[in-house]
Amino acid sequence: QVQVAESGGGLVQPGGSLRLSCAASGSRFSIDAWGWYRQAPGKQRELVARVTSGGNTRYADSVKGRFTISRDNAKNTVYLQMNNLEPEDTAVYYCNAVRILNVEGASVDFWGQGTQVSVSS
């Protein structure tokens, strides 16, 4: 089965930057789409950014212009570059990997365990 794992979280001051990484292993097939989600204390998990098999990207309004999602298909790895971080970005960030199973759109999702991002002065 496919396994995914995030890394790169940490503590930074407001205005700082972090780069998160997520790699998929356990399968000879590439991932079709990637997503980054986050969950802050007392809040539900929300979509931060995603990239499709065609290379199209989408971002939450709160991170547009500050975060960039990218992928390395050869390495089955996705990245999230986070710039100008704000205290409101503090959350556990989760990686989501999606494989499309057929032309009708059926898919299967795989999740990482999460990495903590804390933004504080």
PDB file of N, CA and C in Angstrom, residues 1-4 31 33-35 37 45 95-101 105-112:
ATOM      1  N   GLN A   1       0.831  -1.186   0.000  1.00  0.00           N
ATOM      2  CA  GLN A   1       0.000   0.000   0.000  1.00  0.00           C
ATOM      3  C   GLN A   1       0.874   1.247   0.000  1.00  0.00           C
ATOM      4  N   VAL A   2       0.296   2.347  -0.444  1.00  0.00           N
ATOM      5  CA  VAL A   2       1.004   3.617  -0.470  1.00  0.00           C
ATOM      6  C   VAL A   2       1.077   4.182   0.944  1.00  0.00           C
ATOM      7  N   GLN A   3       2.246   4.698   1.312  1.00  0.00           N
ATOM      8  CA  GLN A   3       2.437   5.402   2.567  1.00  0.00           C
ATOM      9  C   GLN A   3       2.970   6.799   2.270  1.00  0.00           C
ATOM     10  N   VAL A   4       2.488   7.789   3.014  1.00  0.00           N
ATOM     11  CA  VAL A   4       2.947   9.157   2.838  1.00  0.00           C
ATOM     12  C   VAL A   4       3.409   9.693   4.182  1.00  0.00           C
ATOM     13  N   ILE A  31       1.640   9.346  -8.023  1.00  0.00           N
ATOM     14  CA  ILE A  31       0.450   9.968  -7.464  1.00  0.00           C
ATOM     15  C   ILE A  31      -0.153  10.912  -8.497  1.00  0.00           C
ATOM     16  N   ALA A  33      -2.692  13.285  -7.886  1.00  0.00           N
ATOM     17  CA  ALA A  33      -2.961  14.613  -7.339  1.00  0.00           C
ATOM     18  C   ALA A  33      -2.513  14.672  -5.891  1.00  0.00           C
ATOM     19  N   TRP A  34      -2.110  15.852  -5.465  1.00  0.00           N
ATOM     20  CA  TRP A  34      -1.642  16.080  -4.107  1.00  0.00           C
ATOM     21  C   TRP A  34      -2.435  17.211  -3.469  1.00  0.00           C
ATOM     22  N   GLY A  35      -2.573  17.137  -2.158  1.00  0.00           N
ATOM     23  CA  GLY A  35      -3.190  18.221  -1.422  1.00  0.00           C
ATOM     24  C   GLY A  35      -2.502  18.435  -0.083  1.00  0.00           C
ATOM     25  N   TYR A  37      -3.452  19.992   3.654  1.00  0.00           N
ATOM     26  CA  TYR A  37      -4.514  20.399   4.552  1.00  0.00           C
ATOM     27  C   TYR A  37      -3.909  20.814   5.884  1.00  0.00           C
ATOM     28  N   ARG A  45     -10.465  20.448   9.872  1.00  0.00           N
ATOM     29  CA  ARG A  45      -9.419  20.395   8.872  1.00  0.00           C
ATOM     30  C   ARG A  45      -9.858  21.130   7.611  1.00  0.00           C
ATOM     31  N   CYS A  95      -0.500  15.955   4.616  1.00  0.00           N
ATOM     32  CA  CYS A  95      -0.324  15.675   3.204  1.00  0.00           C
ATOM     33  C   CYS A  95      -1.356  14.647   2.756  1.00  0.00           C
ATOM     34  N   ASN A  96      -1.957  14.875   1.594  1.00  0.00           N
ATOM     35  CA  ASN A  96      -2.945  13.976   1.013  1.00  0.00           C
ATOM     36  C   ASN A  96      -2.516  13.598  -0.399  1.00  0.00           C
ATOM     37  N   ALA A  97      -2.410  12.309  -0.659  1.00  0.00           N
ATOM     38  CA  ALA A  97      -2.040  11.798  -1.975  1.00  0.00           C
ATOM     39  C   ALA A  97      -3.215  11.049  -2.569  1.00  0.00           C
ATOM     40  N   VAL A  98      -3.517  11.304  -3.839  1.00  0.00           N
ATOM     41  CA  VAL A  98      -4.684  10.737  -4.500  1.00  0.00           C
ATOM     42  C   VAL A  98      -4.257   9.975  -5.741  1.00  0.00           C
ATOM     43  N   ARG A  99      -4.798   8.769  -5.878  1.00  0.00           N
ATOM     44  CA  ARG A  99      -4.627   7.988  -7.095  1.00  0.00           C
ATOM     45  C   ARG A  99      -5.982   7.793  -7.750  1.00  0.00           C
ATOM     46  N   ILE A 100      -6.098   8.170  -9.019  1.00  0.00           N
ATOM     47  CA  ILE A 100      -7.316   7.977  -9.793  1.00  0.00           C
ATOM     48  C   ILE A 100      -7.331   6.558 -10.336  1.00  0.00           C
ATOM     49  N   LEU A 101      -8.449   5.850 -10.124  1.00  0.00           N
ATOM     50  CA  LEU A 101      -8.516   4.432 -10.445  1.00  0.00           C
ATOM     51  C   LEU A 101      -9.061   4.138 -11.837  1.00  0.00           C
ATOM     52  N   GLY A 105     -13.559   8.462 -12.692  1.00  0.00           N
ATOM     53  CA  GLY A 105     -13.192   9.350 -11.611  1.00  0.00           C
ATOM     54  C   GLY A 105     -13.040   8.717 -10.249  1.00  0.00           C
ATOM     55  N   ALA A 106     -13.208   7.415 -10.131  1.00  0.00           N
ATOM     56  CA  ALA A 106     -13.005   6.763  -8.843  1.00  0.00           C
ATOM     57  C   ALA A 106     -11.563   6.950  -8.387  1.00  0.00           C
ATOM     58  N   SER A 107     -11.372   7.166  -7.096  1.00  0.00           N
ATOM     59  CA  SER A 107     -10.041   7.434  -6.577  1.00  0.00           C
ATOM     60  C   SER A 107      -9.876   6.889  -5.171  1.00  0.00           C
ATOM     61  N   VAL A 108      -8.629   6.846  -4.720  1.00  0.00           N
ATOM     62  CA  VAL A 108      -8.307   6.430  -3.366  1.00  0.00           C
ATOM     63  C   VAL A 108      -7.342   7.452  -2.778  1.00  0.00           C
ATOM     64  N   ASP A 109      -7.521   7.772  -1.495  1.00  0.00           N
ATOM     65  CA  ASP A 109      -6.724   8.781  -0.811  1.00  0.00           C
ATOM     66  C   ASP A 109      -5.809   8.147   0.226  1.00  0.00           C
ATOM     67  N   PHE A 110      -4.638   8.752   0.419  1.00  0.00           N
ATOM     68  CA  PHE A 110      -3.694   8.349   1.449  1.00  0.00           C
ATOM     69  C   PHE A 110      -3.267   9.589   2.222  1.00  0.00           C
ATOM     70  N   TRP A 111      -3.162   9.453   3.542  1.00  0.00           N
ATOM     71  CA  TRP A 111      -2.864  10.583   4.424  1.00  0.00           C
ATOM     72  C   TRP A 111      -1.609  10.353   5.231  1.00  0.00           C
ATOM     73  N   GLY A 112      -0.863  11.431   5.460  1.00  0.00           N
ATOM     74  CA  GLY A 112       0.260  11.386   6.369  1.00  0.00           C
ATOM     75  C   GLY A 112      -0.180  11.644   7.794  1.00  0.00           C
TER      76      GLY A 112
END
